[in-house]
Amino acid sequence: MSKSALARGVATLVVGASLASVGLAQTFRRLGACPKLGCIFPPDQVDFLAGSFFDIRLEVHAPVNGSEASPDIGGVPDSDFTFTIGKKGEEPQDASAYFKVDEPELETWNFTWFEDLFARDAETPSLVQVAAKAYRKVVLYEPGEYVATLSYYDGSKTEATWLVRDEGQKRKAKNVILFIGDGMTSAMITAARLIAHQTINGKYTSKLQMDKFPVVGHQMSHSLDSFITDSANSATALYSGRKASVNALNVYGDSSRSPADDPKFETISEIWRRLLGGAIGIVSTAYIADATPAALSAHTRLRGQLGAVVDSYLNGVTNYSWVPPVEPDVIFGGGAEQFLPGPKSFQGRDYYAAFEEKGYNVVLNKTALEATADGQPTLGIFSVDNLSTWLDRNVYTDSLRNQSNSPDGSGGDATDQPGLKEMTVKAVEILHKRGGSDGFFLMSEAASIDKQMHLLDYDRALGDLLELDDTIRATIDKLTELGELEDTLIVVTADHGHGFDVMGSVDTKYMDEQETDRDKRNAIGTYFNSGLSQYVQPTNGSSVRYTDGTAFPANWDPRYTLYQGVGAFPDHREDYRVNKDGPREPAINVTEKLDYTANPEDSPTGFLINGTLPVEDDVGVHSLTDVPVFSRGPCQEYFGGVYDNTEIFFQMAKCLGLSRTSEHD
C-alpha cells in the first residue's frame, strides 16, 4: 500500500500565445497526463473496449503565478473553450452533438500545487484557476481511432487520440478466476519455492502450483503519470484497462475539490454484471475496502475513502448517472471497522445490517463460513483491519492474542479466522451455485505478500505467497470436483512488485556470538558459502504439520536462514530471523516530527542498516519490476509474452466476449 498522496502537476514554460510546453516537472505535477494548459480526460493514447461507458472531463488552466503564469492569460481561464470528436480522417463534430447529450454546465474552481521540492520547502505554491466541463456516461461503439480536440485561448489545442477496440462478442470461457499476489515478483516466487520444496543435487523434486501453469507472461506496471505504481491504480489497470494516477480507483484524477466527481470508466465487474449477469466474488486477506478489492467497484480519486468504498459494493455510484452497482455475490475479507456503525463506517451506518437488508448472509468467523449455505449472497468479514498472516494463523498462533480485532465489535480477539484457501474454495462453491449457466467472475487476493514486504517481514510475506499457491491448488481441485475446470480461465498475477531478492544465507548462531555490527555481517554466506535451504529440514520435536498436497517450510526457524532483503527501506535492524511475536515494526518515530529510526526492539541480535528512503518513511516501498502472469484454461494463450498491465483487462474481456459494437447488441 502506497503512503504517498496523489502527486500532481507538470511545470511548463509559456512562450507567447503558443503556450508551448518546454519543461517538465518530476516530483510533482500540475495535473497528471496534462502537459498543456488544456486537459482532456481520457487523455491521449487510451484504449477503450467497444461499448463500455466512460466520462469525459475537460479543464482549461490559467496559472496565476509560478513559471507557467503568462500576461497573455492574466490568470483567467478561457470559459469559451470548445470540444470536438470524430473518427480519424473524418470531419469532427461538437461533442454534445456527437454523443447526443446536452452541453454540460461550465464549472470553475482553483487549486494550488508545488512546482518542485524547493517550492514545497519554501511553502510557495502556484495557484491555478480552472474552467471545466464534464460529459457523463458516454460510450463509443464503433471500433477504430478517434481524435478528441480541445480548443482554447484563441488557437491553442490539446488533442487526444483514442483507440476503440473490438475484442469480439464470442464467449470462450464460462468462468474467470483472477488471483492477485499483491506485490508478488518472480524473485519472491523463487524464494518461496526454495524454502518449501526439496532439492536433490540442485534439482527440485516438486514444484509450486504456479510452476505447472502452461503459459507464463510478464506485465509492466507503470501508472499514468509515474513509473512507480501503487495498488489502487495498478488494480484499476487490471480491471478496467485504463491507466490512472497513484491512489485513484477507476477514475482519471482531475483537479476538482471533490474526489468523487472525477471522470469514471467501467470495470470488468460492472461490464460483467451489465452484460452477462453471472455471479461475482471478491476475496481478500486485506480489509475489504483496500485498493485491490475496492477497484472492482469504487470510483474515487482517493483510495482512502474506505467507508464510501464499502457503500459502493451495495449501491454503486450514487452522485451521477452510471451503470448498475456490482452487488457482489461473495465478499470475504477483513475490515470490520467499515461495517460496524461508528466513525469509520460510511455516514456512521451499520453495514452488516445494510447487507442483511439486501438479502446477504453475514458470517464473522471460519466456523460460520464453513457451515453457511451456498445459495445466498454472502458477506464474510473476519477481523478488524487486515486478516492475520498465514504464519500467525498456523505456526505462531500466540500472536493472535490480545489484538482486540474481533469483527463483531466486542473488543475480543479474532482467533477463528479463515485463510485465503478456505475463503476462496467457499467462494467458488457459492458462485458456482448462484452463477449457474451464466458463470462467475472471482478475484482472490493474497494481500499480505505486499503488506509484509512493506514491513520487511519477509518470512510472513513468503508464507502468504505459499498460501496463495496452496489456494490455487485447492481451487483447481474444487473446480475439477464441480466439473468446471475446463470452462474456467485462471490467471495468476501481481499488481506491482517490491525490490526483493535473496543473495545468500545467514548463520544466525554465528551472528549471535559476534559483538559488533561489522563482525555480525561475517555471518552472511554468499555464492558457495550460501549452502542449501534448511527450511525443508524438520527439527526434532517440530510441531508444524500440513495436510496432504501442501508445501510449506518444515522449519521456519533454522540456524541457516535466507540473506534476503529489498532495495529501498527505512533505518532498521536485521537479524534475518523469523519474528515469532507477530509482524515486524522495523522503524519507530520518537520525535515530534516524522523522523523514523531503527526500532531497537526489532531484530535485537542483528545489526543496524542505514535507510535509503526519506526519513518520514517507516516502511519499504514498491519497485519498477515487471511482474509475472500465469494462465491456464480457455484463452490461456492470450497471456503469454511481455505487455502492459492494461492488457490483462482486454484479454479477459476478449475471452468473455464483452465488446459491443452497437447499442442494440
XYZ file of C-alpha atoms in Angstrom:
665
model
C 0.000 0.000 0.000
C 1.461 3.326 -1.039
C 1.767 6.090 1.558
C 2.268 8.877 -0.954
C -0.509 11.348 -1.723
C -1.850 11.782 -5.229
C 1.028 13.699 -6.792
C 0.144 16.218 -9.446
C 1.444 18.728 -11.869
C 3.548 19.432 -14.870
C 5.540 22.648 -14.749
C 5.689 24.241 -18.180
C 7.084 27.440 -19.627
C 4.626 29.512 -21.623
C 6.101 31.046 -24.797
C 3.901 33.865 -26.152
C 0.475 32.875 -27.398
C 1.563 29.382 -28.397
C 1.540 28.135 -24.794
C 4.144 25.552 -25.781
C 5.322 23.216 -23.034
C 9.094 23.190 -22.954
C 9.863 21.884 -19.466
C 8.519 19.122 -17.298
C 8.353 18.753 -13.522
C 9.190 15.404 -11.965
C 8.362 15.097 -8.265
C 5.064 16.992 -8.513
C 2.758 17.624 -11.444
C 0.150 20.291 -12.019
C -2.172 17.560 -13.191
C -1.219 14.079 -14.332
C -1.390 13.433 -18.096
C -1.974 17.148 -18.768
C 1.287 18.722 -20.017
C -0.552 21.635 -21.661
C -2.935 24.151 -20.136
C -5.865 22.352 -21.746
C -6.657 18.925 -20.314
C -8.681 16.076 -21.799
C -9.618 13.021 -19.773
C -9.463 10.292 -21.026
C -6.049 11.559 -22.163
C -4.005 10.769 -25.251
C -3.211 7.146 -26.209
C -6.056 5.491 -24.298
C -7.627 2.221 -25.449
C -11.374 1.675 -24.986
C -13.348 -1.549 -25.031
C -16.061 -1.052 -27.640
C -19.377 -0.420 -25.916
C -18.005 0.393 -22.434
C -19.177 3.528 -20.649
C -16.949 6.391 -19.545
C -16.965 10.059 -18.524
C -15.082 12.915 -20.174
C -13.557 15.759 -18.170
C -12.253 18.929 -19.830
C -10.182 21.511 -17.959
C -8.593 24.778 -19.053
C -5.948 26.063 -16.644
C -4.877 29.642 -16.007
C -1.775 29.776 -13.792
C -1.806 32.904 -11.627
C 1.813 32.696 -10.501
C 4.823 30.433 -10.927
C 6.766 29.526 -14.056
C 3.625 28.932 -16.142
C 1.961 32.294 -15.456
C 1.549 34.418 -18.591
C 0.450 38.053 -19.066
C -1.440 36.879 -22.169
C -3.743 34.827 -19.920
C -3.748 37.044 -16.860
C -4.821 34.258 -14.527
C -8.285 33.998 -16.124
C -9.217 30.638 -17.722
C -10.889 30.571 -21.122
C -14.536 29.717 -20.432
C -15.381 29.666 -24.158
C -13.362 26.570 -24.968
C -14.762 24.074 -27.466
C -14.511 20.303 -27.712
C -14.910 18.132 -30.804
C -14.601 14.424 -31.532
C -14.593 12.265 -34.644
C -13.166 9.174 -36.270
C -9.650 9.742 -37.537
C -9.784 11.079 -41.097
C -13.415 12.165 -40.776
C -14.927 15.577 -40.073
C -15.066 16.135 -36.293
C -18.305 17.133 -34.570
C -19.147 19.088 -31.477
C -19.049 16.522 -28.658
C -22.585 17.219 -27.425
C -23.966 16.587 -30.888
C -21.743 13.542 -31.368
C -22.896 11.870 -28.148
C -26.452 13.251 -28.446
C -26.349 14.838 -24.990
C -26.960 18.308 -23.607
C -23.989 20.647 -23.400
C -22.527 20.291 -19.864
C -22.606 23.215 -17.477
C -19.434 25.239 -17.032
C -17.681 24.664 -13.714
C -14.982 26.825 -12.137
C -12.598 26.317 -9.257
C -8.953 26.805 -8.326
C -6.182 24.685 -6.875
C -2.568 25.038 -5.798
C 0.476 22.863 -6.345
C 4.220 22.916 -5.737
C 6.426 23.034 -8.823
C 9.333 21.270 -7.105
C 10.834 20.373 -3.741
C 12.332 23.839 -3.313
C 8.872 25.389 -3.661
C 7.483 22.894 -1.164
C 10.190 23.650 1.397
C 9.683 27.392 0.927
C 5.897 26.946 1.156
C 5.375 28.897 -2.079
C 2.633 27.099 -4.022
C 1.492 28.031 -7.504
C -2.172 28.986 -7.893
C -4.199 27.810 -10.906
C -7.684 28.981 -11.895
C -9.788 26.416 -13.777
C -12.731 26.360 -16.180
C -14.137 22.875 -16.740
C -16.923 20.703 -18.094
C -17.835 17.032 -17.710
C -19.720 14.679 -20.051
C -21.187 11.823 -18.029
C -21.769 8.200 -19.073
C -20.967 8.369 -22.768
C -19.993 5.443 -24.988
C -18.171 4.680 -28.255
C -19.356 1.587 -30.115
C -17.658 1.788 -33.496
C -14.102 0.380 -33.457
C -11.216 2.469 -34.738
C -9.153 5.563 -33.943
C -10.817 8.735 -32.736
C -9.392 12.231 -32.312
C -10.721 14.405 -29.480
C -9.733 18.086 -29.681
C -9.983 20.773 -27.007
C -9.588 24.304 -28.403
C -8.905 27.254 -26.100
C -7.064 30.566 -25.746
C -7.569 31.691 -29.379
C -5.723 28.965 -31.223
C -4.244 26.607 -28.630
C -5.249 22.963 -28.918
C -4.913 19.766 -26.933
C -5.552 16.557 -28.869
C -6.159 13.050 -27.597
C -6.075 10.034 -29.888
C -8.293 7.224 -28.635
C -8.438 3.637 -29.898
C -11.734 1.777 -29.595
C -11.027 -1.954 -29.655
C -13.450 -4.634 -30.778
C -12.394 -7.715 -28.821
C -15.327 -9.728 -30.113
C -18.583 -11.000 -28.685
C -17.864 -14.714 -28.773
C -17.578 -16.041 -25.247
C -14.853 -18.659 -24.807
C -14.842 -19.108 -21.024
C -17.774 -19.612 -18.704
C -15.864 -18.566 -15.587
C -12.828 -16.417 -14.799
C -10.746 -16.561 -11.631
C -8.140 -13.823 -11.223
C -5.635 -14.500 -8.453
C -3.583 -11.483 -7.371
C -0.489 -11.901 -5.272
C -0.233 -8.296 -4.154
C 3.350 -7.104 -4.626
C 4.466 -10.563 -5.793
C 7.550 -10.749 -8.002
C 9.412 -13.557 -9.718
C 12.160 -13.280 -7.088
C 9.625 -13.840 -4.309
C 8.224 -16.884 -6.080
C 11.768 -18.217 -6.393
C 12.407 -17.665 -2.677
C 9.107 -19.308 -1.704
C 9.960 -22.323 -3.833
C 13.370 -22.549 -2.127
C 12.009 -22.653 1.420
C 9.104 -25.025 0.725
C 10.328 -27.554 -1.840
C 13.103 -30.121 -1.598
C 16.053 -30.260 -3.980
C 18.413 -33.106 -4.732
C 21.733 -32.050 -6.217
C 20.321 -28.733 -7.380
C 17.056 -30.036 -8.881
C 13.653 -29.643 -7.298
C 11.720 -32.804 -6.546
C 8.393 -30.919 -6.573
C 7.024 -27.674 -7.969
C 4.790 -24.817 -6.995
C 1.280 -24.990 -8.437
C 2.080 -21.814 -10.383
C 5.080 -23.566 -11.932
C 2.693 -26.051 -13.533
C 0.689 -23.438 -15.473
C 1.213 -23.858 -19.226
C 1.545 -20.164 -20.143
C 3.745 -17.532 -18.471
C 3.939 -13.850 -19.380
C 5.111 -10.606 -17.828
C 3.244 -7.344 -17.409
C 4.621 -3.823 -16.989
C 3.125 -1.892 -14.091
C 3.767 1.787 -14.944
C 0.973 4.166 -13.943
C -0.492 7.124 -15.823
C 1.940 9.774 -14.614
C 4.624 7.958 -12.601
C 6.702 4.879 -13.291
C 6.195 3.529 -9.755
C 2.623 2.449 -9.079
C 0.513 1.734 -6.032
C -2.172 -0.888 -5.535
C -5.050 1.435 -6.478
C -4.060 2.483 -9.968
C -2.445 -0.875 -10.714
C -5.667 -2.704 -9.813
C -7.508 -0.131 -11.925
C -5.356 -1.110 -14.912
C -6.003 -4.832 -14.363
C -9.781 -4.452 -14.002
C -10.558 -1.620 -16.427
C -7.760 -1.450 -18.994
C -7.048 2.182 -18.079
C -4.023 3.891 -16.590
C -4.659 6.115 -13.569
C -2.696 8.134 -11.036
C -1.453 6.862 -7.674
C -4.331 6.446 -5.188
C -7.023 6.617 -7.905
C -9.659 3.899 -8.352
C -11.274 3.728 -11.812
C -11.141 7.468 -12.455
C -8.780 9.931 -14.064
C -7.713 12.233 -11.259
C -8.863 15.738 -12.082
C -8.106 18.974 -10.185
C -11.562 19.447 -8.630
C -12.000 19.598 -4.875
C -14.206 16.512 -4.686
C -12.553 13.103 -5.140
C -15.949 11.663 -6.107
C -16.658 13.679 -9.275
C -13.624 12.673 -11.329
C -14.205 11.110 -14.784
C -15.064 7.427 -14.424
C -14.749 4.346 -16.601
C -16.296 0.894 -16.309
C -14.625 -2.029 -14.562
C -14.770 -5.606 -15.779
C -17.101 -6.493 -12.893
C -19.529 -3.709 -13.891
C -19.456 -4.809 -17.531
C -19.862 -8.459 -16.485
C -22.872 -7.611 -14.342
C -24.436 -5.398 -17.026
C -23.960 -7.770 -19.980
C -23.659 -11.317 -18.672
C -25.492 -11.315 -15.365
C -23.368 -14.057 -13.827
C -22.141 -14.199 -10.245
C -19.272 -12.050 -8.919
C -16.971 -12.745 -5.993
C -14.347 -10.687 -4.160
C -11.949 -12.371 -1.723
C -9.007 -10.726 0.031
C -6.866 -11.181 3.105
C -6.850 -7.372 3.428
C -9.615 -5.186 4.770
C -12.218 -5.433 2.050
C -12.194 -1.677 1.317
C -8.481 -1.840 0.488
C -7.390 -0.855 -3.015
C -7.252 -4.245 -4.756
C -10.760 -5.413 -3.830
C -12.139 -1.845 -3.957
C -11.100 -1.372 -7.583
C -13.754 -3.849 -8.710
C -16.474 -1.432 -7.642
C -15.332 2.001 -6.466
C -14.773 5.193 -8.452
C -12.772 7.754 -6.497
C -9.561 9.730 -6.727
C -8.666 8.832 -3.142
C -8.463 5.167 -2.202
C -8.604 6.138 1.470
C -12.362 6.789 1.289
C -12.915 3.391 2.842
C -16.486 3.811 4.026
C -17.602 5.030 0.621
C -15.912 2.005 -0.961
C -17.989 -0.367 1.161
C -21.131 1.571 0.231
C -20.239 1.232 -3.457
C -20.414 -2.564 -3.242
C -24.124 -2.270 -2.470
C -25.157 0.986 -4.087
C -22.621 1.748 -6.805
C -22.181 5.343 -7.958
C -24.937 7.477 -6.463
C -23.935 11.068 -7.267
C -24.031 10.795 -11.093
C -25.783 8.677 -13.702
C -23.855 5.447 -14.031
C -24.199 1.721 -14.617
C -25.918 -0.538 -12.048
C -23.950 -1.432 -8.887
C -21.796 -4.562 -8.849
C -23.502 -6.058 -5.754
C -21.041 -8.970 -5.469
C -22.493 -12.349 -4.599
C -19.490 -13.000 -2.354
C -17.383 -10.552 -0.333
C -14.843 -12.159 2.002
C -12.069 -10.395 3.905
C -11.311 -8.108 6.840
C -12.148 -4.521 7.706
C -14.952 -4.805 10.249
C -14.438 -1.159 11.238
C -16.027 -0.071 7.947
C -19.123 -2.223 8.656
C -19.726 -1.599 12.346
C -21.772 1.558 12.974
C -19.496 4.373 14.028
C -16.945 6.942 12.859
C -15.205 4.619 10.382
C -18.293 3.430 8.501
C -19.919 5.446 5.726
C -22.194 8.045 7.339
C -21.976 6.062 10.582
C -24.234 3.329 9.207
C -24.379 -0.320 10.251
C -23.310 -2.074 7.044
C -23.777 -5.546 8.450
C -27.457 -4.630 8.711
C -27.425 -2.920 5.291
C -26.118 -6.079 3.637
C -28.603 -8.252 5.509
C -31.430 -5.971 4.329
C -30.375 -6.708 0.746
C -30.528 -10.453 1.330
C -26.919 -11.213 2.250
C -25.974 -13.924 4.693
C -23.402 -12.383 7.085
C -20.718 -14.580 8.662
C -17.969 -13.472 11.035
C -15.674 -16.463 11.563
C -14.276 -19.566 9.906
C -16.706 -21.920 11.627
C -19.709 -19.979 10.354
C -18.177 -19.712 6.897
C -17.776 -23.459 6.574
C -21.367 -24.033 7.700
C -23.029 -21.366 5.540
C -25.308 -22.372 2.692
C -24.211 -21.939 -0.922
C -27.382 -20.416 -2.325
C -27.353 -16.975 -0.680
C -25.147 -13.961 -1.433
C -22.679 -13.934 1.425
C -20.685 -11.270 3.242
C -17.863 -12.635 5.369
C -15.870 -10.179 7.488
C -13.444 -11.967 9.773
C -11.440 -9.304 11.608
C -10.881 -5.643 12.146
C -8.351 -4.342 9.587
C -6.332 -6.990 7.677
C -6.659 -10.698 8.348
C -3.765 -12.288 10.201
C -0.992 -13.801 8.111
C -0.712 -17.485 7.329
C 2.316 -17.774 9.616
C 0.459 -16.319 12.590
C -2.681 -18.379 11.995
C -0.820 -21.664 11.585
C 2.550 -21.574 13.358
C 2.973 -18.683 15.793
C -0.618 -18.630 16.964
C 0.096 -16.842 20.249
C 0.399 -13.667 18.203
C -3.369 -13.834 17.568
C -3.983 -12.981 21.208
C -4.571 -9.507 22.664
C -5.373 -7.961 19.276
C -8.912 -6.705 20.048
C -9.794 -7.324 16.397
C -12.985 -9.379 16.589
C -15.293 -8.435 13.698
C -18.351 -8.311 15.965
C -17.097 -5.166 17.694
C -16.868 -6.834 21.093
C -13.205 -5.972 21.549
C -12.229 -9.640 21.679
C -9.691 -11.450 19.528
C -10.388 -12.801 16.039
C -8.888 -16.236 16.668
C -11.210 -18.166 14.331
C -10.174 -16.627 11.025
C -10.292 -18.443 7.690
C -7.341 -18.242 5.355
C -7.243 -17.417 1.681
C -7.777 -21.074 0.774
C -10.897 -21.532 2.889
C -12.410 -18.252 1.672
C -11.655 -18.920 -1.997
C -12.918 -22.501 -2.064
C -16.121 -21.457 -0.311
C -16.498 -18.567 -2.743
C -16.227 -20.961 -5.683
C -18.951 -23.162 -4.199
C -21.309 -20.203 -3.717
C -20.552 -18.617 -7.089
C -20.955 -21.940 -8.904
C -24.430 -22.323 -7.481
C -25.505 -18.690 -7.880
C -23.974 -18.175 -11.314
C -25.383 -21.343 -12.809
C -25.153 -21.405 -16.576
C -24.182 -17.694 -16.631
C -20.895 -18.479 -14.904
C -18.915 -16.438 -12.407
C -16.059 -13.963 -12.072
C -13.884 -14.225 -8.958
C -10.953 -12.121 -7.772
C -8.908 -13.632 -4.950
C -6.100 -11.561 -3.428
C -3.172 -12.612 -1.237
C -2.794 -9.117 0.194
C -0.186 -9.654 2.871
C 2.565 -10.603 0.474
C 2.685 -6.868 -0.120
C 1.816 -5.751 3.399
C 4.543 -7.851 4.984
C 7.093 -6.853 2.347
C 6.421 -3.250 3.342
C 7.255 -4.223 6.929
C 10.438 -6.034 5.793
C 8.847 -9.180 7.283
C 9.976 -11.486 4.516
C 9.036 -14.727 6.301
C 5.403 -13.680 6.617
C 5.326 -12.399 3.047
C 6.663 -15.690 1.694
C 4.289 -17.632 3.931
C 1.348 -15.812 2.377
C 2.761 -16.409 -1.102
C 2.863 -20.123 -0.354
C -0.702 -19.879 0.955
C -1.670 -18.342 -2.397
C -0.056 -21.234 -4.206
C -1.849 -23.728 -1.966
C -5.100 -21.854 -2.628
C -4.592 -22.187 -6.375
C -4.074 -25.928 -5.945
C -7.203 -26.309 -3.805
C -9.244 -24.185 -6.224
C -8.244 -26.359 -9.171
C -9.272 -29.409 -7.150
C -12.641 -27.813 -6.327
C -13.268 -26.807 -9.958
C -12.469 -30.372 -11.014
C -14.920 -31.720 -8.449
C -17.631 -29.338 -9.717
C -16.951 -30.157 -13.366
C -15.981 -26.539 -14.097
C -12.211 -26.702 -14.602
C -12.183 -26.905 -18.390
C -14.620 -23.971 -18.649
C -12.636 -21.707 -16.313
C -9.862 -19.282 -17.246
C -7.448 -18.943 -14.319
C -4.995 -16.041 -14.323
C -2.415 -15.547 -11.565
C -0.515 -12.278 -11.436
C 0.501 -9.326 -9.253
C -0.377 -5.663 -9.291
C 3.182 -4.400 -8.744
C 6.435 -5.522 -7.199
C 8.952 -4.822 -4.443
C 12.707 -4.750 -4.946
C 13.176 -8.064 -3.131
C 15.723 -10.807 -3.682
C 17.798 -13.477 -1.941
C 21.563 -13.108 -2.081
C 22.775 -15.947 0.145
C 22.333 -17.424 3.610
C 22.953 -16.328 7.208
C 24.449 -18.367 10.053
C 22.278 -16.916 12.794
C 24.104 -18.786 15.577
C 27.416 -17.282 14.491
C 25.813 -13.831 14.188
C 24.509 -14.029 17.759
C 28.033 -14.632 19.090
C 29.539 -11.549 17.441
C 29.685 -8.273 19.353
C 29.969 -5.610 16.679
C 27.816 -4.859 13.674
C 30.740 -5.273 11.310
C 31.596 -8.693 12.728
C 27.936 -9.766 12.569
C 27.985 -9.190 8.822
C 30.544 -12.000 8.519
C 27.697 -14.442 9.275
C 26.434 -13.907 5.712
C 27.358 -16.604 3.227
C 27.347 -15.867 -0.499
C 27.984 -17.960 -3.610
C 29.488 -21.327 -2.500
C 29.000 -20.439 1.173
C 25.271 -19.945 0.729
C 24.804 -23.710 1.026
C 21.359 -25.313 0.739
C 17.940 -24.443 2.149
C 17.467 -25.582 5.736
C 13.770 -24.679 5.801
C 12.756 -28.016 4.333
C 14.544 -29.993 7.073
C 12.275 -30.690 10.056
C 13.810 -30.450 13.503
C 13.297 -32.917 16.336
C 10.021 -32.152 18.053
C 8.765 -29.893 15.274
C 5.048 -29.249 15.702
C 4.496 -27.900 12.203
C 2.228 -30.265 10.273
C 0.384 -29.756 6.998
C -2.367 -31.528 5.119
C -1.570 -33.733 2.151
C -0.542 -31.926 -1.002
C 0.557 -28.676 0.631
C 4.112 -27.395 0.597
C 5.324 -25.059 3.332
C 8.606 -24.960 5.252
C 9.048 -27.771 7.759
C 11.148 -25.457 9.932
C 10.570 -21.698 9.963
C 13.462 -21.036 12.344
C 16.528 -22.919 11.092
C 20.060 -21.962 12.083
C 20.880 -21.072 8.470
C 18.308 -18.617 7.134
C 17.989 -16.597 3.955
C 20.076 -13.500 3.361
C 17.192 -11.583 1.847
C 16.051 -8.012 1.527
C 14.656 -5.168 -0.531
C 16.372 -2.281 -2.257
C 14.561 0.591 -0.503
C 13.925 0.709 3.247
C 13.956 2.874 6.382
C 16.603 2.648 9.087
C 16.209 -0.765 10.686
C 17.995 -3.639 12.371
C 18.263 -7.033 10.685
C 18.951 -10.477 12.171
C 17.388 -12.498 9.281
C 15.240 -14.498 11.700
C 11.519 -15.085 11.787
C 9.731 -12.833 14.264
C 7.681 -15.167 16.435
C 5.694 -12.422 18.166
C 3.810 -11.150 15.134
C 4.628 -8.871 12.193
C 7.719 -6.691 12.412
C 7.854 -2.993 13.233
C 11.205 -2.089 11.698
C 11.240 1.652 12.380
C 9.746 3.956 15.006
C 9.371 7.687 15.474
C 10.399 9.156 18.838
C 10.358 12.821 17.793
C 7.622 15.423 17.302
C 8.149 15.392 13.541
C 8.183 12.447 11.130
C 11.729 11.145 11.558
C 11.844 7.354 11.691
C 14.817 5.492 13.098
C 15.537 1.807 13.679
C 13.366 0.100 16.266
C 15.810 -1.249 18.904
C 13.336 -3.974 19.913
C 13.117 -5.367 16.375
C 15.875 -7.862 15.460
C 17.867 -7.007 18.618
C 20.626 -9.551 17.929
C 21.154 -8.264 14.411
C 22.998 -5.252 13.037
C 21.949 -1.745 12.047
C 21.216 -0.975 8.387
C 21.017 2.693 7.481
C 17.929 3.568 5.488
C 17.768 4.561 1.844
C 14.350 6.277 1.943
C 13.293 9.718 3.186
C 13.285 9.788 6.991
C 9.497 10.274 7.030
C 9.032 6.752 5.629
C 8.736 3.914 8.146
C 8.291 1.000 5.715
C 9.561 -0.249 2.363
C 8.116 0.863 -0.971
C 7.122 -0.558 -4.350
C 9.555 -1.023 -7.220
C 9.630 -0.805 -11.007
C 9.982 -4.512 -11.795
C 7.739 -6.285 -14.278
C 5.593 -8.932 -12.605
C 4.714 -12.452 -13.797
C 1.421 -13.644 -15.264
C 0.482 -17.348 -15.169
C -2.549 -18.630 -17.059
C -4.392 -21.864 -17.746
C -7.736 -22.820 -19.251
C -9.707 -21.253 -22.115
C -7.780 -18.333 -23.689
C -4.591 -19.177 -21.782
C -2.580 -18.323 -24.906
C -3.708 -14.672 -24.676
C -1.455 -14.080 -21.685
C 1.986 -15.054 -22.970
C 4.700 -12.517 -23.795
C 5.511 -9.109 -22.324
C 2.808 -6.457 -22.310
C 1.244 -3.554 -20.444
C -0.820 -4.277 -17.328
C -3.922 -2.890 -19.063
C -3.834 -5.902 -21.416
C -4.963 -8.175 -18.570
C -8.362 -6.468 -18.776
C -8.570 -6.541 -22.558
C -7.618 -10.209 -22.812
C -10.138 -11.207 -20.150
C -12.751 -9.125 -21.998
C -11.811 -10.859 -25.248
C -12.158 -14.267 -23.637
C -15.578 -13.325 -22.271
C -16.821 -11.621 -25.451
C -17.563 -8.307 -23.717
C -17.230 -5.968 -26.720
C -20.377 -4.351 -28.082
C -20.204 -2.529 -31.417
C -23.814 -1.351 -31.356
C -26.160 -0.195 -28.615
C -28.530 -2.911 -29.821
C -26.026 -5.776 -29.317
